[in-house]
Amino acid sequence: MSGRIDTVHVALGARAYDVRIGAGLIQRAGEEIRPLLRRPRVAVITDETVGPLHLDALRAGLGDIAMTALALPAGEATKGWPEFSRAVEWLLSEKVERKDVVVAFGGGVIGDLVGFASAVLRRGVRFVQIPTTLLAQVDSSVGGKTGINSAHGKNLIGALHQPALVLADIEVLGTLAPRDFLAGYGEVVKYGLLGDAAFFDWLEAHGPSAAQGDLAARQHAVTHSVTMKARIVERDETEEGERALLNLGHTFCHALEAATGYSDRLLHGEGVAIGCALAFELSQRLGLCSQEAPSRVRAHLKAMGMKCDLADIPGELPGAERLIALMGQDKKVVDGRLRFILARGIGEAFVADGVDMAVVRTVLEEALAGR
Ligand code: GLY
């Protein structure tokens, strides 16, 4: 199916690019990508889940543009040195030149890894993101954060390297397992919570139909989220200030992901949703917002059938002290101090340093006791 295509321009001067959003973009990938090419060939890196489902469609969509492809194992474990090195060596063996274009075709893991490979290959080649998960379409494919994980923590090795184009084909979301769709929805909710109460109202009304497959609702949710992200990235590309708001829920999330071994006990987007609920709980505890705000956040997550409590994470979790120690590995630590994104209400998030850790501990202890 091919329908309306929205274009969100990310105005970053020499690094500006478009994010194209709509159903059927993979079918017209050749038309979309051709203006970027010096010669009619691209190197595509995907994963072993997306490849069998969508690589033939991409090959057909590229038309007379020649395509070589590498499929890496699916999953977070791919986002480390061994697969990164394999990807870079493969791109070199495929004789990808400085003016060529690399395509990242997959979810957040592929986008981050391939983006980083493109950043360092021959000191930087252009790359196109074709995100195939909701999480990647609304967050990780836009804004240029690329990288891999270290034994010391997530995303600790990387580069800021903006894509030359992003093609978010809404139709591919139809092949996502409901759990993966809902995990990505955690990042969509984040946008409403951090800066747009009216969007959160819209999500309360239309989130369920988006989850059930309504393409128009999906398109609106993705386009609105990407527009919000683009405006923030334009104002603060290197995260000197405002961009940190996009990390709402992430300080808690990264600790929970580390505590669950980055396994499928907790997907990243699920951790973001739980982290947003905890960030609002913490804000309320600190007297920053009314009790109504965290209650509304949790009510919406529950109505969507999403994880929103620590009790929703299967298996054992460490105690509050250990979770706080895991937070200390976060990139958002400044001068050894944790940085939280807190909120004065829905749509009113701000960056907070120097949060009283005794209150954080209480919030975590109570959340753990609720398990
Ligand atoms: N995912 C957060 C950011 O791009 O800044």
PDB file of N, CA and C in Angstrom, residues 190 193-195 244-252 275-289 293 332 338-357 359-360 363:
ATOM      1  N   LYS A 190       6.751   8.902  25.757  1.00  0.00           N
ATOM      2  CA  LYS A 190       7.790   9.785  26.300  1.00  0.00           C
ATOM      3  C   LYS A 190       7.666  11.207  25.730  1.00  0.00           C
ATOM      4  N   LEU A 193       4.857  13.058  27.352  1.00  0.00           N
ATOM      5  CA  LEU A 193       5.187  13.342  28.753  1.00  0.00           C
ATOM      6  C   LEU A 193       6.234  14.430  28.902  1.00  0.00           C
ATOM      7  N   LEU A 194       7.197  14.452  27.975  1.00  0.00           N
ATOM      8  CA  LEU A 194       8.293  15.413  28.172  1.00  0.00           C
ATOM      9  C   LEU A 194       7.945  16.827  27.728  1.00  0.00           C
ATOM     10  N   GLY A 195       7.045  16.938  26.720  1.00  0.00           N
ATOM     11  CA  GLY A 195       6.863  18.309  26.248  1.00  0.00           C
ATOM     12  C   GLY A 195       5.566  18.629  25.531  1.00  0.00           C
ATOM     13  N   ALA A 244      18.690  16.560  26.502  1.00  0.00           N
ATOM     14  CA  ALA A 244      18.653  15.593  27.608  1.00  0.00           C
ATOM     15  C   ALA A 244      17.218  15.229  27.983  1.00  0.00           C
ATOM     16  N   LEU A 245      16.253  16.107  27.647  1.00  0.00           N
ATOM     17  CA  LEU A 245      14.850  15.781  27.958  1.00  0.00           C
ATOM     18  C   LEU A 245      14.416  14.484  27.289  1.00  0.00           C
ATOM     19  N   LEU A 246      15.061  14.170  26.144  1.00  0.00           N
ATOM     20  CA  LEU A 246      14.720  12.929  25.427  1.00  0.00           C
ATOM     21  C   LEU A 246      15.104  11.706  26.242  1.00  0.00           C
ATOM     22  N   ASN A 247      15.853  11.925  27.311  1.00  0.00           N
ATOM     23  CA  ASN A 247      16.250  10.808  28.170  1.00  0.00           C
ATOM     24  C   ASN A 247      15.264  10.594  29.317  1.00  0.00           C
ATOM     25  N   LEU A 248      14.094  11.214  29.235  1.00  0.00           N
ATOM     26  CA  LEU A 248      13.087  10.982  30.272  1.00  0.00           C
ATOM     27  C   LEU A 248      12.896   9.474  30.474  1.00  0.00           C
ATOM     28  N   GLY A 249      12.973   9.040  31.691  1.00  0.00           N
ATOM     29  CA  GLY A 249      12.784   7.608  32.007  1.00  0.00           C
ATOM     30  C   GLY A 249      14.018   6.759  31.812  1.00  0.00           C
ATOM     31  N   HIS A 250      15.065   7.324  31.176  1.00  0.00           N
ATOM     32  CA  HIS A 250      16.209   6.490  30.786  1.00  0.00           C
ATOM     33  C   HIS A 250      17.190   6.193  31.915  1.00  0.00           C
ATOM     34  N   THR A 251      17.279   7.049  32.925  1.00  0.00           N
ATOM     35  CA  THR A 251      18.215   6.759  34.023  1.00  0.00           C
ATOM     36  C   THR A 251      17.739   5.506  34.759  1.00  0.00           C
ATOM     37  N   PHE A 252      16.448   5.462  35.056  1.00  0.00           N
ATOM     38  CA  PHE A 252      15.877   4.245  35.664  1.00  0.00           C
ATOM     39  C   PHE A 252      15.977   3.072  34.694  1.00  0.00           C
ATOM     40  N   GLY A 275      10.467   3.457  33.397  1.00  0.00           N
ATOM     41  CA  GLY A 275      11.307   4.575  33.842  1.00  0.00           C
ATOM     42  C   GLY A 275      10.531   5.889  33.858  1.00  0.00           C
ATOM     43  N   CYS A 276       9.660   6.108  32.870  1.00  0.00           N
ATOM     44  CA  CYS A 276       8.842   7.333  32.849  1.00  0.00           C
ATOM     45  C   CYS A 276       7.896   7.330  34.049  1.00  0.00           C
ATOM     46  N   ALA A 277       7.291   6.167  34.323  1.00  0.00           N
ATOM     47  CA  ALA A 277       6.376   6.087  35.469  1.00  0.00           C
ATOM     48  C   ALA A 277       7.151   6.397  36.760  1.00  0.00           C
ATOM     49  N   LEU A 278       8.377   5.865  36.875  1.00  0.00           N
ATOM     50  CA  LEU A 278       9.179   6.124  38.082  1.00  0.00           C
ATOM     51  C   LEU A 278       9.628   7.589  38.156  1.00  0.00           C
ATOM     52  N   ALA A 279       9.947   8.165  37.004  1.00  0.00           N
ATOM     53  CA  ALA A 279      10.376   9.577  36.992  1.00  0.00           C
ATOM     54  C   ALA A 279       9.230  10.484  37.461  1.00  0.00           C
ATOM     55  N   PHE A 280       8.006  10.145  37.053  1.00  0.00           N
ATOM     56  CA  PHE A 280       6.852  10.935  37.515  1.00  0.00           C
ATOM     57  C   PHE A 280       6.590  10.686  39.004  1.00  0.00           C
ATOM     58  N   GLU A 281       6.773   9.441  39.429  1.00  0.00           N
ATOM     59  CA  GLU A 281       6.605   9.128  40.858  1.00  0.00           C
ATOM     60  C   GLU A 281       7.612   9.937  41.675  1.00  0.00           C
ATOM     61  N   LEU A 282       8.865   9.958  41.195  1.00  0.00           N
ATOM     62  CA  LEU A 282       9.918  10.707  41.885  1.00  0.00           C
ATOM     63  C   LEU A 282       9.583  12.202  41.906  1.00  0.00           C
ATOM     64  N   SER A 283       9.086  12.706  40.787  1.00  0.00           N
ATOM     65  CA  SER A 283       8.724  14.131  40.717  1.00  0.00           C
ATOM     66  C   SER A 283       7.648  14.462  41.741  1.00  0.00           C
ATOM     67  N   GLN A 284       6.685  13.550  41.861  1.00  0.00           N
ATOM     68  CA  GLN A 284       5.604  13.782  42.829  1.00  0.00           C
ATOM     69  C   GLN A 284       6.165  13.767  44.259  1.00  0.00           C
ATOM     70  N   ARG A 285       7.059  12.785  44.516  1.00  0.00           N
ATOM     71  CA  ARG A 285       7.679  12.682  45.846  1.00  0.00           C
ATOM     72  C   ARG A 285       8.454  13.930  46.215  1.00  0.00           C
ATOM     73  N   LEU A 286       9.035  14.562  45.192  1.00  0.00           N
ATOM     74  CA  LEU A 286       9.836  15.764  45.429  1.00  0.00           C
ATOM     75  C   LEU A 286       8.958  17.014  45.483  1.00  0.00           C
ATOM     76  N   GLY A 287       7.656  16.811  45.381  1.00  0.00           N
ATOM     77  CA  GLY A 287       6.721  17.934  45.471  1.00  0.00           C
ATOM     78  C   GLY A 287       6.657  18.763  44.205  1.00  0.00           C
ATOM     79  N   LEU A 288       7.096  18.192  43.089  1.00  0.00           N
ATOM     80  CA  LEU A 288       7.137  18.964  41.845  1.00  0.00           C
ATOM     81  C   LEU A 288       5.822  18.888  41.073  1.00  0.00           C
ATOM     82  N   CYS A 289       5.122  17.774  41.205  1.00  0.00           N
ATOM     83  CA  CYS A 289       3.851  17.649  40.476  1.00  0.00           C
ATOM     84  C   CYS A 289       2.832  16.961  41.376  1.00  0.00           C
ATOM     85  N   ALA A 293      -0.557  13.288  38.170  1.00  0.00           N
ATOM     86  CA  ALA A 293       0.316  13.077  37.003  1.00  0.00           C
ATOM     87  C   ALA A 293       0.849  11.639  36.932  1.00  0.00           C
ATOM     88  N   LYS A 332      24.602   9.863  31.556  1.00  0.00           N
ATOM     89  CA  LYS A 332      24.093  11.145  32.038  1.00  0.00           C
ATOM     90  C   LYS A 332      24.678  11.542  33.390  1.00  0.00           C
ATOM     91  N   LEU A 338      24.343  11.953  39.495  1.00  0.00           N
ATOM     92  CA  LEU A 338      23.287  11.507  38.597  1.00  0.00           C
ATOM     93  C   LEU A 338      22.434  12.679  38.143  1.00  0.00           C
ATOM     94  N   ARG A 339      21.994  12.580  36.909  1.00  0.00           N
ATOM     95  CA  ARG A 339      21.129  13.622  36.351  1.00  0.00           C
ATOM     96  C   ARG A 339      19.783  12.968  36.038  1.00  0.00           C
ATOM     97  N   PHE A 340      18.723  13.544  36.545  1.00  0.00           N
ATOM     98  CA  PHE A 340      17.395  12.998  36.277  1.00  0.00           C
ATOM     99  C   PHE A 340      16.600  13.961  35.407  1.00  0.00           C
ATOM    100  N   ILE A 341      15.659  13.406  34.667  1.00  0.00           N
ATOM    101  CA  ILE A 341      14.673  14.240  33.983  1.00  0.00           C
ATOM    102  C   ILE A 341      13.407  14.126  34.824  1.00  0.00           C
ATOM    103  N   LEU A 342      12.997  15.251  35.378  1.00  0.00           N
ATOM    104  CA  LEU A 342      11.809  15.277  36.239  1.00  0.00           C
ATOM    105  C   LEU A 342      10.719  16.099  35.557  1.00  0.00           C
ATOM    106  N   ALA A 343       9.540  16.147  36.168  1.00  0.00           N
ATOM    107  CA  ALA A 343       8.428  16.842  35.509  1.00  0.00           C
ATOM    108  C   ALA A 343       7.574  17.622  36.508  1.00  0.00           C
ATOM    109  N   ARG A 344       7.113  18.779  36.063  1.00  0.00           N
ATOM    110  CA  ARG A 344       6.188  19.572  36.879  1.00  0.00           C
ATOM    111  C   ARG A 344       4.740  19.205  36.559  1.00  0.00           C
ATOM    112  N   GLY A 345       4.588  18.350  35.568  1.00  0.00           N
ATOM    113  CA  GLY A 345       3.253  17.898  35.147  1.00  0.00           C
ATOM    114  C   GLY A 345       3.430  17.195  33.824  1.00  0.00           C
ATOM    115  N   ILE A 346       2.345  16.663  33.264  1.00  0.00           N
ATOM    116  CA  ILE A 346       2.450  15.988  31.973  1.00  0.00           C
ATOM    117  C   ILE A 346       2.806  17.019  30.906  1.00  0.00           C
ATOM    118  N   GLY A 347       3.871  16.742  30.153  1.00  0.00           N
ATOM    119  CA  GLY A 347       4.304  17.672  29.110  1.00  0.00           C
ATOM    120  C   GLY A 347       5.232  18.759  29.625  1.00  0.00           C
ATOM    121  N   GLU A 348       5.677  18.642  30.872  1.00  0.00           N
ATOM    122  CA  GLU A 348       6.511  19.716  31.459  1.00  0.00           C
ATOM    123  C   GLU A 348       7.757  19.143  32.133  1.00  0.00           C
ATOM    124  N   ALA A 349       8.594  18.491  31.333  1.00  0.00           N
ATOM    125  CA  ALA A 349       9.804  17.881  31.892  1.00  0.00           C
ATOM    126  C   ALA A 349      10.954  18.885  31.923  1.00  0.00           C
ATOM    127  N   PHE A 350      11.885  18.655  32.818  1.00  0.00           N
ATOM    128  CA  PHE A 350      13.087  19.493  32.899  1.00  0.00           C
ATOM    129  C   PHE A 350      14.250  18.668  33.433  1.00  0.00           C
ATOM    130  N   VAL A 351      15.457  19.179  33.213  1.00  0.00           N
ATOM    131  CA  VAL A 351      16.662  18.470  33.631  1.00  0.00           C
ATOM    132  C   VAL A 351      16.980  18.852  35.074  1.00  0.00           C
ATOM    133  N   ALA A 352      17.209  17.842  35.909  1.00  0.00           N
ATOM    134  CA  ALA A 352      17.463  18.141  37.323  1.00  0.00           C
ATOM    135  C   ALA A 352      18.773  17.503  37.781  1.00  0.00           C
ATOM    136  N   ASP A 353      19.680  18.335  38.277  1.00  0.00           N
ATOM    137  CA  ASP A 353      20.905  17.826  38.904  1.00  0.00           C
ATOM    138  C   ASP A 353      20.719  17.932  40.416  1.00  0.00           C
ATOM    139  N   GLY A 354      21.508  17.161  41.124  1.00  0.00           N
ATOM    140  CA  GLY A 354      21.483  17.297  42.589  1.00  0.00           C
ATOM    141  C   GLY A 354      20.191  16.805  43.231  1.00  0.00           C
ATOM    142  N   VAL A 355      19.554  15.804  42.618  1.00  0.00           N
ATOM    143  CA  VAL A 355      18.342  15.245  43.210  1.00  0.00           C
ATOM    144  C   VAL A 355      18.710  14.500  44.500  1.00  0.00           C
ATOM    145  N   ASP A 356      17.874  14.658  45.518  1.00  0.00           N
ATOM    146  CA  ASP A 356      18.115  13.999  46.808  1.00  0.00           C
ATOM    147  C   ASP A 356      18.017  12.480  46.627  1.00  0.00           C
ATOM    148  N   MET A 357      19.169  11.795  46.756  1.00  0.00           N
ATOM    149  CA  MET A 357      19.194  10.362  46.469  1.00  0.00           C
ATOM    150  C   MET A 357      18.414   9.557  47.502  1.00  0.00           C
ATOM    151  N   VAL A 359      15.470  10.266  48.418  1.00  0.00           N
ATOM    152  CA  VAL A 359      14.103  10.172  47.863  1.00  0.00           C
ATOM    153  C   VAL A 359      14.079   9.157  46.720  1.00  0.00           C
ATOM    154  N   VAL A 360      15.140   9.145  45.908  1.00  0.00           N
ATOM    155  CA  VAL A 360      15.233   8.156  44.823  1.00  0.00           C
ATOM    156  C   VAL A 360      15.187   6.744  45.428  1.00  0.00           C
ATOM    157  N   VAL A 363      11.679   5.851  46.541  1.00  0.00           N
ATOM    158  CA  VAL A 363      10.802   5.540  45.400  1.00  0.00           C
ATOM    159  C   VAL A 363      11.099   4.113  44.904  1.00  0.00           C
TER     160      VAL A 363
END
